[in-house]
Short mmCIF file of C-alpha atoms in Angstrom, two decimals:
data_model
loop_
_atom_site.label_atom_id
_atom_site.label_comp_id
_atom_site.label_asym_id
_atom_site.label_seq_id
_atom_site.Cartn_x
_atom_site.Cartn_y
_atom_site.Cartn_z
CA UNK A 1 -232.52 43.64 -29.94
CA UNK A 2 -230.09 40.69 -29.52
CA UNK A 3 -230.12 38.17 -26.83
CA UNK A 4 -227.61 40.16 -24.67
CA UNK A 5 -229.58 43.20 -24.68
CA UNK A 6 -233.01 41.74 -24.06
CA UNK A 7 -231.40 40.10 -21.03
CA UNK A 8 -230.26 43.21 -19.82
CA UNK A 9 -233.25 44.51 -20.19
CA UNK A 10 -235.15 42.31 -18.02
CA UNK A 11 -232.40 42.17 -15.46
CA UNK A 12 -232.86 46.41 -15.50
CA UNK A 13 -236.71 45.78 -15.35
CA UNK A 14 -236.92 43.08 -12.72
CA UNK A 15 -234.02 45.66 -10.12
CA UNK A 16 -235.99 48.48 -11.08
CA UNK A 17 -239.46 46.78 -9.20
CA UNK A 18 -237.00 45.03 -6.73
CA UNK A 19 -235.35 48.44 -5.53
CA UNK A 20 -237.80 50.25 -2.91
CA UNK A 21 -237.87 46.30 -0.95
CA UNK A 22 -234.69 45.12 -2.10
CA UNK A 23 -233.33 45.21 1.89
CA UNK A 24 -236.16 43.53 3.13
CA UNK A 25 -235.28 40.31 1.21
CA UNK A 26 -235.50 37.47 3.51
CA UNK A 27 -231.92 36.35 2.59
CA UNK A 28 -230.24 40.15 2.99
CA UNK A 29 -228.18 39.13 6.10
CA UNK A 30 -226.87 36.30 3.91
CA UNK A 31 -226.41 38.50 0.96
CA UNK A 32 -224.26 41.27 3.89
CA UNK A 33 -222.25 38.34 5.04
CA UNK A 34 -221.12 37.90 1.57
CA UNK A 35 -220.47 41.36 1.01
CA UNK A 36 -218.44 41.25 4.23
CA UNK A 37 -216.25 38.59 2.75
CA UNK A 38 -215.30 40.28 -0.23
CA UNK A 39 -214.62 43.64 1.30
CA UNK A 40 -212.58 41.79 4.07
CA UNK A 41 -210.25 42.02 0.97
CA UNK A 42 -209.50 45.72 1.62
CA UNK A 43 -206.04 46.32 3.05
CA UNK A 44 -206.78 50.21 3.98
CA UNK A 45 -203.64 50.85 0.91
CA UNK A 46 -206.64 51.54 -2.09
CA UNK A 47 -206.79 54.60 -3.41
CA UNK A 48 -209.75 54.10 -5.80
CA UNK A 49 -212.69 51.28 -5.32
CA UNK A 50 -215.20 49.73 -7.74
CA UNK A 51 -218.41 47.92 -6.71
CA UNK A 52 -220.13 46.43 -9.69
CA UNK A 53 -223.77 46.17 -8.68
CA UNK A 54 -224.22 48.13 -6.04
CA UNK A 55 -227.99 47.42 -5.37
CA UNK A 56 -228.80 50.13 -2.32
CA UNK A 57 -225.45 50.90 -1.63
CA UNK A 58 -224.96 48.87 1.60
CA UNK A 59 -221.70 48.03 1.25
CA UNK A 60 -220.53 51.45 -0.40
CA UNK A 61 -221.48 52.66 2.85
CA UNK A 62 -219.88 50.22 4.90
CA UNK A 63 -216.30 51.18 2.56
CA UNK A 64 -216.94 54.92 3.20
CA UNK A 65 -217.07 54.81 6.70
CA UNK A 66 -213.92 52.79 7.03
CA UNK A 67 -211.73 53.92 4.61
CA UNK A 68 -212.16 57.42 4.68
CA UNK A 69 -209.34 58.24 2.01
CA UNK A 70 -210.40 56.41 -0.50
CA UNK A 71 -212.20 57.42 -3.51
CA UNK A 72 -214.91 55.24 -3.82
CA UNK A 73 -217.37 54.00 -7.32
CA UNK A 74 -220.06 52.12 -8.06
CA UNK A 75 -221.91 51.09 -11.03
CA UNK A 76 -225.59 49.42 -11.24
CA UNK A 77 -227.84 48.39 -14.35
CA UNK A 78 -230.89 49.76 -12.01
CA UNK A 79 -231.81 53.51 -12.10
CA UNK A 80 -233.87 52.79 -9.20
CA UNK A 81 -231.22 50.73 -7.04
CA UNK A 82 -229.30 54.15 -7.70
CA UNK A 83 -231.92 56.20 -6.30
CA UNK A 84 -232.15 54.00 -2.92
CA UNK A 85 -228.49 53.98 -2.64
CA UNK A 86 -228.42 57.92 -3.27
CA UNK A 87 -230.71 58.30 -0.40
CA UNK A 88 -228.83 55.91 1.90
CA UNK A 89 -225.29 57.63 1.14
CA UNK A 90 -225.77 61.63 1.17
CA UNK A 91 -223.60 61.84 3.53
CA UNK A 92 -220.55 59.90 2.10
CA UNK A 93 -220.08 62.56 -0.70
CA UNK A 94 -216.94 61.42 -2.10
CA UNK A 95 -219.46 57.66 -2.92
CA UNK A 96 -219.94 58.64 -6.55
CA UNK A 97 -222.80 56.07 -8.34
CA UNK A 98 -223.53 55.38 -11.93
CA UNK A 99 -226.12 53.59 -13.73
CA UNK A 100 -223.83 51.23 -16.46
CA UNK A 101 -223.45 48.36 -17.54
CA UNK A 102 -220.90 45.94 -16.56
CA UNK A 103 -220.36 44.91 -20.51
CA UNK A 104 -219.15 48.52 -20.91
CA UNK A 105 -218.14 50.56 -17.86
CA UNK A 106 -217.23 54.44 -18.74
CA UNK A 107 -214.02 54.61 -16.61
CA UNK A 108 -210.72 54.46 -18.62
CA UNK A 109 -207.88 51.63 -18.20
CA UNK A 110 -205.74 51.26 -14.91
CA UNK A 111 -208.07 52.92 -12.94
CA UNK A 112 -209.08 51.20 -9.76
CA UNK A 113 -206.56 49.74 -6.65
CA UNK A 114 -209.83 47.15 -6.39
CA UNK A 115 -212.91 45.59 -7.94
CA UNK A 116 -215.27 43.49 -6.87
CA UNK A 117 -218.94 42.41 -7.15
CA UNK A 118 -220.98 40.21 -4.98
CA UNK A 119 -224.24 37.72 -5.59
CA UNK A 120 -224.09 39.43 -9.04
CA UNK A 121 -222.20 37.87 -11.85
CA UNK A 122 -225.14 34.84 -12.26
CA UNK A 123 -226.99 37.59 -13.90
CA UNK A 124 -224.69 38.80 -16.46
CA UNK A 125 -225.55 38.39 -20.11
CA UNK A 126 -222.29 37.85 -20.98
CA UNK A 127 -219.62 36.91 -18.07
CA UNK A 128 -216.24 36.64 -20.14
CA UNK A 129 -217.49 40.54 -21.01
CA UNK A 130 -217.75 41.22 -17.99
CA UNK A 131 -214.76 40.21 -16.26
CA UNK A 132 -212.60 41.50 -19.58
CA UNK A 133 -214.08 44.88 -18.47
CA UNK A 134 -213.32 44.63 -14.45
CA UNK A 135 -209.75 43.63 -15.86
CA UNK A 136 -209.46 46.45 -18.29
CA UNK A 137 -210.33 48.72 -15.31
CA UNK A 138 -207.78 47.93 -13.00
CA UNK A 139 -204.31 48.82 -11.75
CA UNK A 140 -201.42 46.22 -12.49
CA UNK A 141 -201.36 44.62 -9.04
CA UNK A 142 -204.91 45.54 -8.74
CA UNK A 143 -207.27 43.44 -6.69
CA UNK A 144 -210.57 41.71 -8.20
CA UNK A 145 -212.90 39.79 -5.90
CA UNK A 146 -215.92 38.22 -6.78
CA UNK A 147 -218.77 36.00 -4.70
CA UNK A 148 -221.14 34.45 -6.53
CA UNK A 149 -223.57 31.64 -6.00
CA UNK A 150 -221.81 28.18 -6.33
CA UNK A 151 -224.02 25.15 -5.73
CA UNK A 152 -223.23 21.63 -6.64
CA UNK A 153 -224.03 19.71 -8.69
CA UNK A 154 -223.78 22.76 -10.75
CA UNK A 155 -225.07 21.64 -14.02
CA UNK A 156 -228.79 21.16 -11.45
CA UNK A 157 -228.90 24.21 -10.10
CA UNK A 158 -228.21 26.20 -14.02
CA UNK A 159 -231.46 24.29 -14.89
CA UNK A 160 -233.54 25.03 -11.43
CA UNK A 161 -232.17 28.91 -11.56
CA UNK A 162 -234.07 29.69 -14.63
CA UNK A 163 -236.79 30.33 -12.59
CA UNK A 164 -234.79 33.63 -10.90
CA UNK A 165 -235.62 36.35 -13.22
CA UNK A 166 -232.85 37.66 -15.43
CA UNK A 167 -231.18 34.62 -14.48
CA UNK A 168 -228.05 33.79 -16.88
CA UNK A 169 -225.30 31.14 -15.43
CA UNK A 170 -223.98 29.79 -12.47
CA UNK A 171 -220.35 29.39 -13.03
CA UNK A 172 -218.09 27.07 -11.21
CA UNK A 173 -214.78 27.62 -9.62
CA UNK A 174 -212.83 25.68 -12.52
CA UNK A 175 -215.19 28.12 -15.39
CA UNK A 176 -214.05 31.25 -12.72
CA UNK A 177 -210.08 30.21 -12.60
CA UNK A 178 -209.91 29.89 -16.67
CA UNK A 179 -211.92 33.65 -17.44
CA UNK A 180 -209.91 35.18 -14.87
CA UNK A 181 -206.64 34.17 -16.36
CA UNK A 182 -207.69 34.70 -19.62
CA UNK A 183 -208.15 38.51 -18.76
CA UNK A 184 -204.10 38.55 -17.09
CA UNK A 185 -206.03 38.33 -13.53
CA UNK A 186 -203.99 35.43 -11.34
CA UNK A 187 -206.10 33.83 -9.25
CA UNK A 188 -204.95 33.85 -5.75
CA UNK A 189 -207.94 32.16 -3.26
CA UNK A 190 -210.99 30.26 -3.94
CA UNK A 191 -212.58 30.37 -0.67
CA UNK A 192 -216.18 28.79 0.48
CA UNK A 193 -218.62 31.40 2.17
CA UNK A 194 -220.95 29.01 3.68
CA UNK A 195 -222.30 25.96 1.40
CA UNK A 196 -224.39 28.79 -1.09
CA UNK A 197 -221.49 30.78 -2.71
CA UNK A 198 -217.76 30.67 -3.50
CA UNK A 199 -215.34 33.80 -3.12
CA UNK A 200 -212.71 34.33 -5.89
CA UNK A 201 -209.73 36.57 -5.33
CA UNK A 202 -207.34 37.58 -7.66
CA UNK A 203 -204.42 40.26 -8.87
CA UNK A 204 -204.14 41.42 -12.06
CA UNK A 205 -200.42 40.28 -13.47
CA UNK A 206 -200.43 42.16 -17.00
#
């Protein structure tokens, strides 16, 4: 098993035990006010949405019961997140959930109006992977958002964030500009939510 794999393993491991408490974390109305900032994103227009991590599916829900036209997707590394989120969206029946991993999502190219992901990306094995797959995935024009953790001095808080488990890299807004135009993604707003985490919007050019 190679590096990448044993840290998705643990990150699969460490959700899985995580998942029947996961939204009585002491920080969850931090993590929602994130969320809220990257769906604030949504115009209403999307036909077809992606959340990458969903965790328990709080903010699939949220989508669903605004935007009732739109088809709506989410992937997780956790069998168990997608259990909890099963049970918390029954009713939104057009929510479809997978368990996949970000380094190789099963949808084909051109697919979704919008991506996004939220308090997730630190814990990607590999994040230039990653964000070549959310690029792959969506629509010329397309919309990708992602919030992530940004402290400073960031090269401190890679070394004190070892102690999270599954824990990869904190990247900084410079490191998020460069792999999002590498992967034909323009990035459009780099916007502070609060002094803990940095939203980055963009629209996919190629």
């Amino acid at each position: 098993m190679d590096k990448e794999e044993k840290i998705k393993e643990k990150n699969k491991k460490w959700f899985d035990e995580w998942a029947d408490s996961y939204d009585w974390f002491f920080l969850k109305r931090l993590l929602n006010y994130w969320q809220d900032k990257a769906i604030g994103e949504l115009t209403g227009r999307e036909k077809r949405i992606l959340e990458v991590s969903y965790g328990t599916g709080s903010t699939l829900g949220k989508i669903a019961k605004k935007f009732k036209k739109a088809a709506i997707y989410g992937i997780d590394i956790s069998p168990n997140m997608k259990k909890e989120a099963e049970k918390k969206l029954r009713k939104f029946r057009k929510v479809k959930l997978f368990v996949s991993d970000v380094g190789k999502m099963l949808f084909k190219d051109n697919y979704f109006d919008f991506v996004f992901s939220t308090e997730s990306f630190h814990h990607y094995p590999n994040g230039e992977k990653a964000i070549k797959e959310m690029a792959r995935v969506l629509k010329k024009e397309g919309k990708l958002v992602i919030v992530d953790i940004n402290l400073k001095p960031i090269w401190l808080f890679n070394f004190l964030f070892k102690l999270e488990p599954g824990f990869v890299h904190l990247y900084s807004q410079k490191e998020m500009r460069e792999l999002f135009e590498r992967y034909g993604i323009k990035m459009i707003k780099q916007e502070r939510c609060g002094i803990f985490a940095v939203k980055n919007s963009g629209i996919k050019f190629t």
